[in-house]
Amino acid sequence: MTHIIFNDKHIDLEEQQTVLSALLEQGHQIPNSCRAGVCQTCMMQALEGNVPAKAQEGLKDTLKAQGYFLACSCMPQEPLHVRTVDVNMLRSPATVIEHELFAEGVLHLRLKPSEAFDYRAGQYITLWKDSVLGRNYSLASVVELDDSIALHIRRIPDGVISNWLHDEIKVGDTVDIQAATGNCFYLPGSPEQNMLLAGTGTGLAPLIGIARDALRQGHEGDIHLLHGARQIDDLYLHDTLMNMAQEHPQFHYHANVLQAENITPPISKNPLMQQISEVAAEPADWRFYLCGDAPIVNTMKRNLFIAGASMTNIYSDPFVSANDV
Amino acid sequence: MSSLFDRIGGQVAVDTAVEIFYRKVLSDDRINGFFDGVDMEQQVNKQKGFLTMAFGGPNNYTSKDMRDGHKHLVARGLNDSHVDAVIELLGNTLQELEVATEDIQSVADIANSVRDDILNR
Ligand SMILES: Cc1cc2nc3c(=O)[nH]c(=O)nc-3n(C[C@H](O)[C@H](O)[C@H](O)COP(=O)(O)OP(=O)(O)OC[C@H]3O[C@@H](n4cnc5c(N)ncnc54)[C@H](O)[C@@H]3O)c2cc1C
Ligand code: HEM
């Protein structure tokens, strides 16, 4: 058993207990969301002691060097002196310049960051409601093509942040955002490789960013984008994607809808997983981007791997939330 | 004579074998239940640890690590038949990579030597 020091207080850690869980148990308000080392909302800083490598996975080298770590993934082996981070170090304000529904329940939010904001299309930011409540949203824009950042936000029943963004936030408001992170983005190596991008719901946000980025960087192989939805009305970027397919012969759009009548291609009732195996019949040579609902992303990933895709060619962003873990 | 690990192909062989082996594991209904719900990227790295060890390569795993690492699986019913299955799939993997029969046997022997640790006996 070891302990942490926080605000000059000594807090014991149980065996296998994380720093986050110990602090929450003591009643401290520590921002957190996914509790799975993904969202980076629970970032803290170590002043003294050794941070386990696992608690720094996915952090930028500059942050690692300053002792930043993720409290939800930190099970120290020896005493660790920790503090909450100065939020102004990590967050910056952005102004809402567009706030419109794409479709029932899907908000298109455009933000103008107050300072230079670098990212790769497909990465995600943390958007903060206040000092402790923050959530991840994927970047649907491309920094080289767009002068503001675009997010697609699905309304989640009883969801704190998504309903706040839908109902209370309006054009002209300011929100705090935190640096982009994540490994699900386009890399220019192997331009001839065929790519398949698949997602459900607002999993489309990072995917359209990645597809546009790939086209911008001169990708030569085919790019298939598959959007899985419950009904036709959920295909919130249908026209945009149809236009992209018309403009770029190598870009192919497939819409896979569970409930539909009188449909014509590219809309079909083919289940998403089946469509994937038809498009990428020999997945060994393909590159994959999978985003959206966590259980669906994880199933797609596993099935593709078993069918012969290489893990090094599968990029994914499951939209995990604390209750999935 | 070179070591088993070198004969099999060292770290490169581990990197090549890991996906083939893990694909077999996930496709095998006798054992894939034990791998449900674990993060696949992390798993691939852990399987590299497993293969390095089984190929007689450099590793820092202790008998206690093996016990602790599989305790939760024993609680879920891990038994000899599952260890046999893993060793079988390991053998099939190495056959596909055209490793010599004697070397495959040596790998099976190494895996067998930790059986009691894996099963917490
Ligand atoms: C890497 C990453 C990228 C993400 N990108 C996007 C994005 O581009 N667009 C987007 O809309 N969302 C995205 N999300 C999800 C987002 O971060 C929030 O989880 C989501 O908006 C819900 O937050 P909330 O505060 O409204 O709900 P909460 O108050 O956190 O949750 C309310 C209830 O809804 C449940 N719940 C939470 N999320 C979901 C869900 N997705 N489906 C069903 N039930 C849920 C919770 O378990 C809880 O019971 C992403 C998540 C991650 C980890
Ligand atoms: C045959 C001998 C075996 C050896 C030498 C062995 C070795 C290992 C090693 C080295 C690790 C990685 C530990 C780490 O880096 O954290 C590991 C993890 C694991 N092993 Fe084994 N293993 C064996 C048998 C089995 C069997 C039979 C099963 C189940 C069918 C199994 C299931 C697992 C699982 C699920 C993990 C990951 C646990 C986690 O999620 O942390 N192993 N094993």
Coordinates of C-alpha atoms and ligand atoms in Angstrom, one line a residue:
Chain A
M1 CA 0.0 0.0 0.0
T2 CA 1.2 3.5 -0.8
H3 CA -0.2 7.0 -0.5
I4 CA -0.4 10.3 -2.3
I5 CA 0.0 13.8 -1.0
F6 CA -2.6 16.3 -2.2
N7 CA -3.2 19.8 -0.8
D8 CA -0.6 19.0 1.9
K9 CA -2.8 16.0 3.0
H10 CA -1.7 12.4 3.1
I11 CA -4.3 10.1 1.4
D12 CA -3.8 6.3 1.5
L13 CA -4.3 4.2 -1.6
E14 CA -5.8 0.8 -1.5
E15 CA -4.1 -2.0 -3.5
Q16 CA -5.0 -1.3 -7.2
Q17 CA -6.7 2.0 -6.4
T18 CA -6.3 4.8 -8.8
V19 CA -5.4 8.4 -7.8
L20 CA -8.7 9.5 -9.2
S21 CA -10.7 7.1 -7.2
A22 CA -8.9 7.9 -4.0
L23 CA -9.4 11.6 -4.5
L24 CA -13.1 11.3 -5.4
E25 CA -13.6 9.0 -2.4
Q26 CA -12.2 11.8 -0.2
G27 CA -14.8 14.2 -1.7
H28 CA -12.4 16.2 -3.9
Q29 CA -13.9 17.5 -7.1
I30 CA -11.6 16.2 -9.8
P31 CA -12.7 16.6 -13.4
N32 CA -13.2 13.2 -15.0
S33 CA -15.2 11.6 -17.7
C34 CA -14.3 8.3 -19.4
R35 CA -12.2 6.8 -16.6
A36 CA -10.4 4.7 -19.1
G37 CA -7.4 6.8 -20.0
V38 CA -8.9 8.2 -23.2
C39 CA -10.6 11.6 -22.6
Q40 CA -7.8 13.3 -20.7
T41 CA -10.2 15.3 -18.6
C42 CA -8.7 14.0 -15.3
M43 CA -5.2 15.3 -16.1
M44 CA -3.2 16.2 -13.0
Q45 CA 0.5 17.0 -12.3
A46 CA 3.0 15.1 -10.2
L47 CA 5.4 17.3 -8.2
E48 CA 7.4 14.5 -6.6
G49 CA 7.6 10.7 -7.1
N50 CA 7.5 8.3 -10.0
V51 CA 4.5 8.4 -12.3
P52 CA 3.8 4.9 -13.8
A53 CA 4.2 4.9 -17.6
K54 CA 0.6 3.8 -18.1
A55 CA -0.7 7.0 -16.5
Q56 CA 1.0 9.0 -19.2
E57 CA 0.0 7.0 -22.3
G58 CA -1.2 9.2 -25.0
L59 CA 0.1 12.5 -23.5
K60 CA 2.3 14.8 -25.5
D61 CA 6.0 14.6 -24.7
T62 CA 6.0 18.1 -23.4
L63 CA 3.3 17.3 -20.9
K64 CA 4.9 14.1 -19.8
A65 CA 8.2 16.0 -19.2
Q66 CA 6.3 18.3 -16.8
G67 CA 4.9 15.4 -14.8
Y68 CA 1.4 15.6 -16.2
F69 CA -0.5 12.3 -15.9
L70 CA -4.1 10.9 -16.0
A71 CA -5.4 10.3 -12.6
C72 CA -7.9 7.6 -13.7
S73 CA -5.0 5.4 -15.0
C74 CA -2.5 6.1 -12.2
M75 CA -1.8 3.4 -9.7
P76 CA 1.5 4.5 -8.1
Q77 CA 3.8 2.0 -6.6
E78 CA 5.4 4.6 -4.3
P79 CA 4.3 7.8 -2.7
L80 CA 3.3 10.5 -5.2
H81 CA 2.9 14.2 -4.5
V82 CA 0.2 15.5 -6.9
R83 CA -1.8 18.6 -7.6
T84 CA -4.6 19.7 -9.9
V85 CA -3.5 21.5 -13.0
D86 CA -3.8 25.1 -13.6
V87 CA -6.7 25.1 -16.0
N88 CA -5.5 28.2 -17.8
M89 CA -2.4 26.2 -18.9
L90 CA -4.4 23.7 -20.8
R91 CA -7.6 25.4 -21.8
S92 CA -8.4 28.3 -24.1
P93 CA -11.6 30.1 -25.0
A94 CA -13.4 29.8 -28.3
T95 CA -16.3 31.7 -29.7
V96 CA -19.4 29.9 -31.0
I97 CA -19.9 31.1 -34.6
E98 CA -22.5 28.6 -35.8
H99 CA -25.1 26.6 -33.9
E100 CA -27.5 24.7 -36.1
L101 CA -29.2 21.4 -36.3
F102 CA -28.0 19.1 -39.1
A103 CA -30.9 16.8 -38.3
E104 CA -33.1 15.9 -35.4
G105 CA -30.8 15.5 -32.4
V106 CA -27.5 16.3 -34.2
L107 CA -26.0 19.8 -33.6
H108 CA -23.5 21.4 -35.9
L109 CA -21.3 23.6 -33.7
R110 CA -18.6 25.8 -35.2
L111 CA -16.0 27.4 -33.0
K112 CA -13.5 30.1 -33.6
P113 CA -10.5 29.6 -31.2
S114 CA -9.1 32.7 -29.6
E115 CA -5.6 31.7 -30.4
A116 CA -3.9 29.4 -32.9
F117 CA -5.3 25.9 -32.4
D118 CA -3.4 23.1 -34.0
Y119 CA -4.9 19.7 -34.6
R120 CA -5.2 16.8 -37.1
A121 CA -8.6 16.1 -38.6
G122 CA -10.2 13.2 -36.7
Q123 CA -8.6 14.0 -33.3
Y124 CA -10.7 15.1 -30.5
I125 CA -10.8 18.1 -28.1
T126 CA -12.2 18.4 -24.6
L127 CA -15.0 21.0 -24.3
W128 CA -15.6 22.3 -20.8
K129 CA -18.9 23.5 -19.3
D130 CA -17.2 24.7 -16.2
S131 CA -14.0 23.9 -14.2
V132 CA -14.9 20.3 -13.6
L133 CA -17.3 19.2 -16.3
G134 CA -15.8 18.4 -19.7
R135 CA -16.4 16.0 -22.6
N136 CA -14.6 14.9 -25.7
Y137 CA -15.8 15.9 -29.2
S138 CA -14.2 14.9 -32.4
L139 CA -13.0 17.4 -34.9
A140 CA -14.9 17.3 -38.2
S141 CA -13.0 20.1 -39.7
V142 CA -9.6 20.2 -41.4
V143 CA -7.1 22.8 -40.1
E144 CA -5.6 23.4 -43.5
L145 CA -9.0 23.9 -45.2
D146 CA -11.3 25.4 -42.6
D147 CA -10.9 28.6 -40.7
S148 CA -13.0 27.5 -37.7
I149 CA -13.3 24.1 -36.0
A150 CA -16.5 22.0 -36.5
L151 CA -18.1 19.6 -34.1
H152 CA -21.1 17.3 -34.5
I153 CA -22.9 16.8 -31.2
R154 CA -25.6 14.2 -30.7
R155 CA -28.2 14.8 -28.0
I156 CA -27.9 12.1 -25.4
P157 CA -31.0 11.6 -23.2
D158 CA -30.3 13.2 -19.8
G159 CA -26.8 14.0 -21.0
V160 CA -25.4 16.9 -19.1
I161 CA -23.0 18.4 -21.7
S162 CA -24.8 17.5 -24.9
N163 CA -28.1 19.0 -23.7
W164 CA -26.3 22.1 -22.5
L165 CA -24.7 22.5 -25.9
H166 CA -28.0 21.9 -27.7
D167 CA -30.3 24.1 -25.6
E168 CA -28.3 26.8 -23.8
I169 CA -25.3 27.6 -25.9
K170 CA -25.9 30.1 -28.7
V171 CA -23.9 32.0 -31.4
G172 CA -21.6 34.5 -29.7
D173 CA -21.1 32.6 -26.5
T174 CA -17.6 31.6 -25.4
V175 CA -16.7 28.0 -24.3
D176 CA -13.4 26.6 -23.1
I177 CA -11.6 24.0 -25.2
Q178 CA -8.6 21.9 -24.5
A179 CA -5.9 20.7 -26.9
A180 CA -6.6 18.1 -29.5
T181 CA -5.4 14.6 -28.9
G182 CA -5.9 11.0 -30.2
N183 CA -4.3 8.8 -32.8
C184 CA -7.2 8.4 -35.2
F185 CA -6.1 10.6 -38.1
Y186 CA -4.8 10.3 -41.7
L187 CA -1.1 9.7 -42.3
P188 CA 0.3 10.2 -45.8
G189 CA 2.4 7.0 -46.0
S190 CA 1.0 4.3 -48.4
P191 CA -1.1 6.7 -50.6
E192 CA -2.2 3.8 -52.8
Q193 CA -3.8 1.8 -49.9
N194 CA -7.5 1.4 -50.0
M195 CA -9.2 3.0 -46.9
L196 CA -12.5 2.2 -45.2
L197 CA -14.0 4.6 -42.8
A198 CA -17.0 3.3 -40.8
G199 CA -19.1 4.8 -38.0
T200 CA -22.5 5.2 -36.5
G201 CA -24.2 8.4 -35.3
T202 CA -21.8 11.3 -34.8
G203 CA -18.9 8.8 -35.4
L204 CA -19.3 10.5 -38.8
A205 CA -17.7 13.7 -37.4
P206 CA -14.1 12.4 -37.3
L207 CA -14.6 10.3 -40.4
I208 CA -15.5 13.2 -42.7
G209 CA -12.6 15.1 -41.4
I210 CA -10.2 12.2 -42.1
A211 CA -11.7 11.7 -45.5
R212 CA -11.3 15.3 -46.5
D213 CA -7.8 15.4 -45.1
A214 CA -6.9 12.2 -47.1
L215 CA -8.2 13.8 -50.3
R216 CA -6.4 17.0 -49.5
Q217 CA -3.1 15.1 -49.1
G218 CA -3.5 13.4 -52.4
H219 CA -4.5 9.9 -51.3
E220 CA -4.6 7.7 -54.3
G221 CA -6.4 4.6 -53.2
D222 CA -10.2 4.2 -52.8
I223 CA -11.8 5.8 -49.8
H224 CA -15.0 4.2 -48.7
L225 CA -17.1 5.9 -46.1
L226 CA -19.8 3.9 -44.4
H227 CA -22.4 5.6 -42.2
G228 CA -24.5 3.3 -40.1
A229 CA -27.9 4.7 -38.9
R230 CA -31.2 3.7 -37.5
Q231 CA -33.3 5.5 -40.0
I232 CA -33.0 7.7 -43.1
D233 CA -33.4 10.9 -41.1
D234 CA -30.3 10.0 -39.1
L235 CA -28.1 10.3 -42.3
Y236 CA -27.3 13.9 -41.4
L237 CA -24.6 14.5 -44.0
H238 CA -26.2 12.6 -46.9
D239 CA -26.2 15.4 -49.4
T240 CA -22.6 16.5 -48.5
L241 CA -21.3 13.0 -48.9
M242 CA -23.2 12.4 -52.2
N243 CA -21.6 15.6 -53.5
M244 CA -18.1 14.4 -52.3
A245 CA -18.6 11.1 -54.1
Q246 CA -19.6 13.0 -57.3
E247 CA -16.6 15.3 -57.1
H248 CA -14.0 12.6 -56.3
P249 CA -14.3 9.4 -58.2
Q250 CA -12.2 7.5 -55.7
F251 CA -14.5 8.5 -52.8
H252 CA -17.4 6.2 -52.2
Y253 CA -20.3 6.7 -49.8
H254 CA -22.4 3.9 -48.3
A255 CA -25.4 4.5 -46.0
N256 CA -26.5 1.5 -44.0
V257 CA -29.9 2.0 -42.4
L258 CA -31.7 -0.4 -40.1
Q259 CA -35.2 0.7 -40.8
A260 CA -36.0 1.9 -44.3
E261 CA -38.4 1.5 -47.2
N262 CA -38.1 2.4 -50.9
I263 CA -34.4 3.0 -50.8
T264 CA -31.9 3.3 -53.5
P265 CA -28.1 3.1 -53.4
P266 CA -26.0 4.3 -51.7
I267 CA -28.6 3.7 -49.0
S268 CA -29.1 0.0 -48.2
K269 CA -30.4 -2.1 -45.3
N270 CA -27.3 -4.1 -45.3
P271 CA -26.0 -4.3 -41.7
L272 CA -22.9 -2.2 -41.3
M273 CA -20.7 -5.1 -40.4
Q274 CA -21.8 -7.0 -43.5
Q275 CA -21.3 -4.0 -45.7
I276 CA -17.7 -3.7 -44.3
S277 CA -16.9 -7.3 -45.2
E278 CA -18.4 -6.8 -48.7
V279 CA -16.5 -3.6 -49.4
A280 CA -13.2 -4.8 -47.9
A281 CA -13.4 -8.4 -48.8
E282 CA -9.7 -8.9 -48.4
P283 CA -9.0 -6.6 -45.4
A284 CA -5.3 -7.6 -45.0
D285 CA -4.1 -4.7 -47.3
W286 CA -6.7 -2.1 -46.2
R287 CA -6.5 0.8 -43.7
F288 CA -9.5 1.3 -41.4
Y289 CA -10.9 4.2 -39.4
L290 CA -13.7 3.2 -37.0
C291 CA -15.5 5.8 -34.8
G292 CA -18.7 6.2 -32.8
D293 CA -20.6 4.0 -30.3
A294 CA -18.0 2.1 -28.3
P295 CA -19.5 -1.4 -28.5
I296 CA -20.0 -1.2 -32.3
V297 CA -16.5 0.2 -32.8
N298 CA -15.0 -2.6 -30.7
T299 CA -17.0 -5.3 -32.6
M300 CA -16.0 -3.9 -36.0
K301 CA -12.3 -3.8 -34.8
R302 CA -12.4 -7.4 -33.6
N303 CA -14.2 -8.8 -36.6
L304 CA -11.8 -7.0 -39.0
F305 CA -8.8 -8.2 -37.2
I306 CA -10.0 -11.8 -37.2
A307 CA -10.8 -11.4 -40.9
G308 CA -7.2 -10.6 -41.5
A309 CA -6.8 -6.8 -41.0
S310 CA -3.6 -5.8 -39.3
M311 CA -3.9 -4.0 -35.9
T312 CA -1.4 -1.5 -37.2
N313 CA -3.8 -0.6 -40.0
I314 CA -6.8 -0.1 -37.7
Y315 CA -7.4 3.4 -36.2
S316 CA -10.3 3.8 -33.9
D317 CA -12.1 6.2 -31.6
P318 CA -14.7 4.5 -29.5
F319 CA -16.9 7.2 -28.0
V320 CA -16.6 5.8 -24.5
S321 CA -18.4 7.3 -21.6
A322 CA -17.9 6.6 -17.9
N323 CA -20.8 4.1 -17.8
D324 CA -19.3 1.9 -20.5
V325 CA -16.3 1.1 -18.4
Chain B
M1 CA 24.8 -23.2 -31.2
S2 CA 22.5 -20.2 -31.4
S3 CA 19.7 -19.8 -28.9
L4 CA 16.1 -20.9 -29.5
F5 CA 15.0 -17.3 -29.6
D6 CA 17.5 -16.4 -32.3
R7 CA 16.8 -19.5 -34.3
I8 CA 13.1 -18.7 -34.4
G9 CA 13.9 -15.2 -35.6
G10 CA 14.1 -13.0 -32.4
Q11 CA 12.1 -9.9 -32.0
V12 CA 11.1 -9.8 -35.7
A13 CA 9.5 -13.3 -35.3
V14 CA 7.6 -12.1 -32.3
D15 CA 6.3 -9.1 -34.2
T16 CA 5.3 -11.3 -37.1
A17 CA 3.8 -14.1 -35.0
V18 CA 1.8 -11.9 -32.7
E19 CA -1.0 -11.0 -35.0
I20 CA -1.3 -14.5 -36.5
F21 CA -1.4 -16.0 -33.0
Y22 CA -3.8 -13.5 -31.5
R23 CA -6.1 -13.9 -34.5
K24 CA -6.2 -17.7 -33.8
V25 CA -6.9 -17.0 -30.2
L26 CA -9.8 -14.7 -30.9
S27 CA -11.3 -17.1 -33.4
D28 CA -11.1 -20.1 -31.1
D29 CA -14.3 -20.6 -29.1
R30 CA -12.5 -22.8 -26.5
I31 CA -10.6 -19.8 -25.2
N32 CA -11.7 -16.5 -26.7
G33 CA -14.1 -15.8 -23.9
F34 CA -11.2 -15.1 -21.7
F35 CA -10.2 -12.3 -24.0
D36 CA -13.5 -10.5 -24.1
G37 CA -13.7 -6.9 -23.2
V38 CA -9.9 -6.4 -23.1
D39 CA -8.4 -3.6 -25.1
M40 CA -7.0 -5.1 -28.3
E41 CA -4.0 -2.8 -28.7
Q42 CA -2.9 -3.5 -25.1
Q43 CA -3.6 -7.2 -25.7
V44 CA -1.3 -7.3 -28.7
N45 CA 1.5 -5.9 -26.6
K46 CA 0.8 -8.4 -23.8
Q47 CA 0.8 -11.2 -26.3
K48 CA 4.2 -10.0 -27.5
G49 CA 5.4 -10.5 -23.9
F50 CA 3.9 -14.0 -23.9
L51 CA 5.5 -14.9 -27.2
T52 CA 8.9 -13.5 -26.2
M53 CA 8.8 -15.6 -23.1
A54 CA 7.6 -18.8 -24.9
F55 CA 10.3 -18.3 -27.6
G56 CA 12.9 -18.3 -24.8
G57 CA 13.7 -14.6 -25.3
P58 CA 14.7 -12.0 -22.8
N59 CA 11.9 -11.2 -20.4
N60 CA 11.4 -10.0 -16.8
Y61 CA 8.3 -12.0 -15.9
T62 CA 8.5 -13.8 -12.6
S63 CA 6.5 -16.8 -11.4
K64 CA 4.6 -14.4 -9.2
D65 CA 3.8 -12.2 -12.3
M66 CA 2.4 -15.2 -14.1
R67 CA 0.3 -16.2 -11.0
D68 CA -1.0 -12.7 -10.5
G69 CA -1.6 -12.1 -14.2
H70 CA -3.9 -15.1 -14.6
K71 CA -5.5 -15.3 -11.1
H72 CA -8.7 -13.6 -12.4
L73 CA -8.9 -16.0 -15.2
V74 CA -8.5 -19.1 -13.0
A75 CA -11.4 -17.6 -11.0
R76 CA -13.4 -17.7 -14.3
G77 CA -12.6 -21.3 -14.8
L78 CA -9.2 -21.4 -16.6
N79 CA -8.0 -25.0 -16.6
D80 CA -5.5 -27.4 -18.3
S81 CA -7.7 -27.7 -21.4
H82 CA -7.3 -24.0 -22.0
V83 CA -3.5 -24.1 -21.6
D84 CA -3.4 -27.0 -24.0
A85 CA -5.4 -25.0 -26.5
V86 CA -3.1 -22.0 -26.2
I87 CA -0.1 -24.3 -26.7
E88 CA -1.8 -25.9 -29.7
L89 CA -2.4 -22.5 -31.4
L90 CA 1.1 -21.5 -30.6
G91 CA 2.3 -24.6 -32.4
N92 CA 0.1 -23.9 -35.4
T93 CA 1.4 -20.4 -35.6
L94 CA 5.0 -21.5 -35.7
Q95 CA 4.2 -24.1 -38.3
E96 CA 2.8 -21.4 -40.5
L97 CA 6.0 -19.5 -40.0
E98 CA 7.9 -22.6 -41.0
V99 CA 9.8 -23.0 -37.7
A100 CA 11.6 -26.3 -37.3
T101 CA 9.6 -29.1 -35.5
E102 CA 12.2 -29.5 -32.7
D103 CA 12.0 -25.7 -32.0
I104 CA 8.2 -25.8 -31.9
Q105 CA 8.6 -28.6 -29.3
S106 CA 11.0 -26.5 -27.2
V107 CA 8.5 -23.6 -27.3
A108 CA 5.7 -26.0 -26.1
D109 CA 8.1 -27.2 -23.3
I110 CA 8.7 -23.6 -22.1
A111 CA 4.9 -22.9 -22.1
N112 CA 4.3 -26.1 -20.2
S113 CA 6.9 -25.3 -17.6
V114 CA 4.8 -22.4 -16.4
R115 CA 1.5 -24.3 -16.4
D116 CA 1.3 -24.5 -12.7
D117 CA 1.9 -20.8 -12.3
I118 CA -0.7 -20.0 -14.9
L119 CA -3.2 -22.2 -13.2
N120 CA -2.2 -21.0 -9.7
R121 CA -1.4 -24.5 -8.4
Ligands
LIG1 C1 -12.7 10.1 -28.0 C2 -14.2 10.6 -28.0 C3 -14.7 11.3 -29.0 C4 -16.1 11.7 -29.0 N1 -16.6 12.4 -30.0 C5 -17.9 12.8 -30.0 C6 -18.5 13.5 -31.1 O1 -17.8 13.9 -32.1 N2 -19.8 13.8 -31.1 C7 -20.6 13.4 -30.1 O2 -21.8 13.6 -30.1 N3 -20.1 12.7 -29.0 C8 -18.7 12.4 -28.9 N4 -18.2 11.7 -27.9 C9 -19.1 11.4 -26.7 C10 -19.1 12.6 -25.8 O3 -17.8 12.9 -25.2 C11 -20.0 12.5 -24.6 O4 -19.8 11.3 -23.9 C12 -21.5 12.6 -25.0 O5 -21.8 13.9 -25.6 C13 -22.4 12.5 -23.7 O6 -22.1 13.5 -22.8 P1 -23.2 14.1 -21.8 O7 -22.6 15.0 -20.8 O8 -24.3 14.7 -22.7 O9 -23.8 12.8 -21.2 P2 -23.6 12.3 -19.7 O10 -24.2 13.2 -18.7 O11 -22.1 12.0 -19.6 O12 -24.3 10.9 -19.8 C14 -25.7 10.8 -19.5 C15 -26.1 9.3 -19.7 O13 -26.0 8.9 -21.0 C16 -25.1 7.8 -21.2 N5 -24.3 8.1 -22.4 C17 -23.2 8.8 -22.5 N6 -22.8 8.8 -23.8 C18 -23.6 8.0 -24.5 C19 -23.7 7.6 -25.8 N7 -22.8 8.0 -26.7 N8 -24.7 6.8 -26.2 C20 -25.6 6.4 -25.3 N9 -25.6 6.7 -24.0 C21 -24.6 7.5 -23.6 C22 -24.3 7.9 -20.0 O14 -23.8 6.6 -19.7 C23 -25.2 8.4 -18.9 O15 -26.0 7.4 -18.4 C24 -16.9 11.3 -27.9 C25 -16.3 10.6 -26.8 C26 -15.0 10.2 -26.9 C27 -14.4 9.4 -25.7
HEM2 C1 0.7 -21.4 -21.6 C2 1.3 -20.6 -20.8 C3 1.0 -19.2 -20.7 C4 2.0 -18.2 -20.6 C5 3.5 -18.4 -20.6 C6 1.3 -16.9 -20.5 C7 2.0 -15.7 -20.4 C8 1.4 -14.5 -20.3 C9 2.0 -13.2 -20.3 C10 3.6 -13.1 -20.3 C11 1.1 -12.3 -20.3 C12 1.3 -10.8 -20.3 C13 1.3 -10.2 -18.9 C14 1.5 -8.7 -19.0 O1 2.4 -8.2 -19.7 O2 0.8 -8.0 -18.3 C15 -0.2 -12.9 -20.3 C16 -1.4 -12.3 -20.2 C17 -2.6 -12.9 -20.4 N1 -2.9 -14.2 -20.6 FE1 -1.5 -15.7 -20.5 N2 0.0 -17.1 -20.6 C18 -0.3 -18.5 -20.7 C19 -1.5 -19.1 -20.8 C20 -2.7 -18.4 -20.9 C21 -4.0 -19.1 -21.1 C22 -4.2 -20.6 -21.2 C23 -4.9 -18.1 -21.2 C24 -6.4 -18.1 -21.4 C25 -7.0 -19.0 -22.2 C26 -4.2 -16.8 -21.0 C27 -4.9 -15.6 -21.0 C28 -4.2 -14.4 -20.8 C29 -4.9 -13.1 -20.8 C30 -6.4 -12.9 -21.0 C31 -3.9 -12.2 -20.5 C32 -4.1 -10.7 -20.4 C33 -4.6 -10.3 -19.0 C34 -4.9 -8.9 -18.9 O3 -5.8 -8.4 -19.6 O4 -4.1 -8.2 -18.2 N3 -2.9 -17.1 -20.8 N4 0.0 -14.3 -20.3

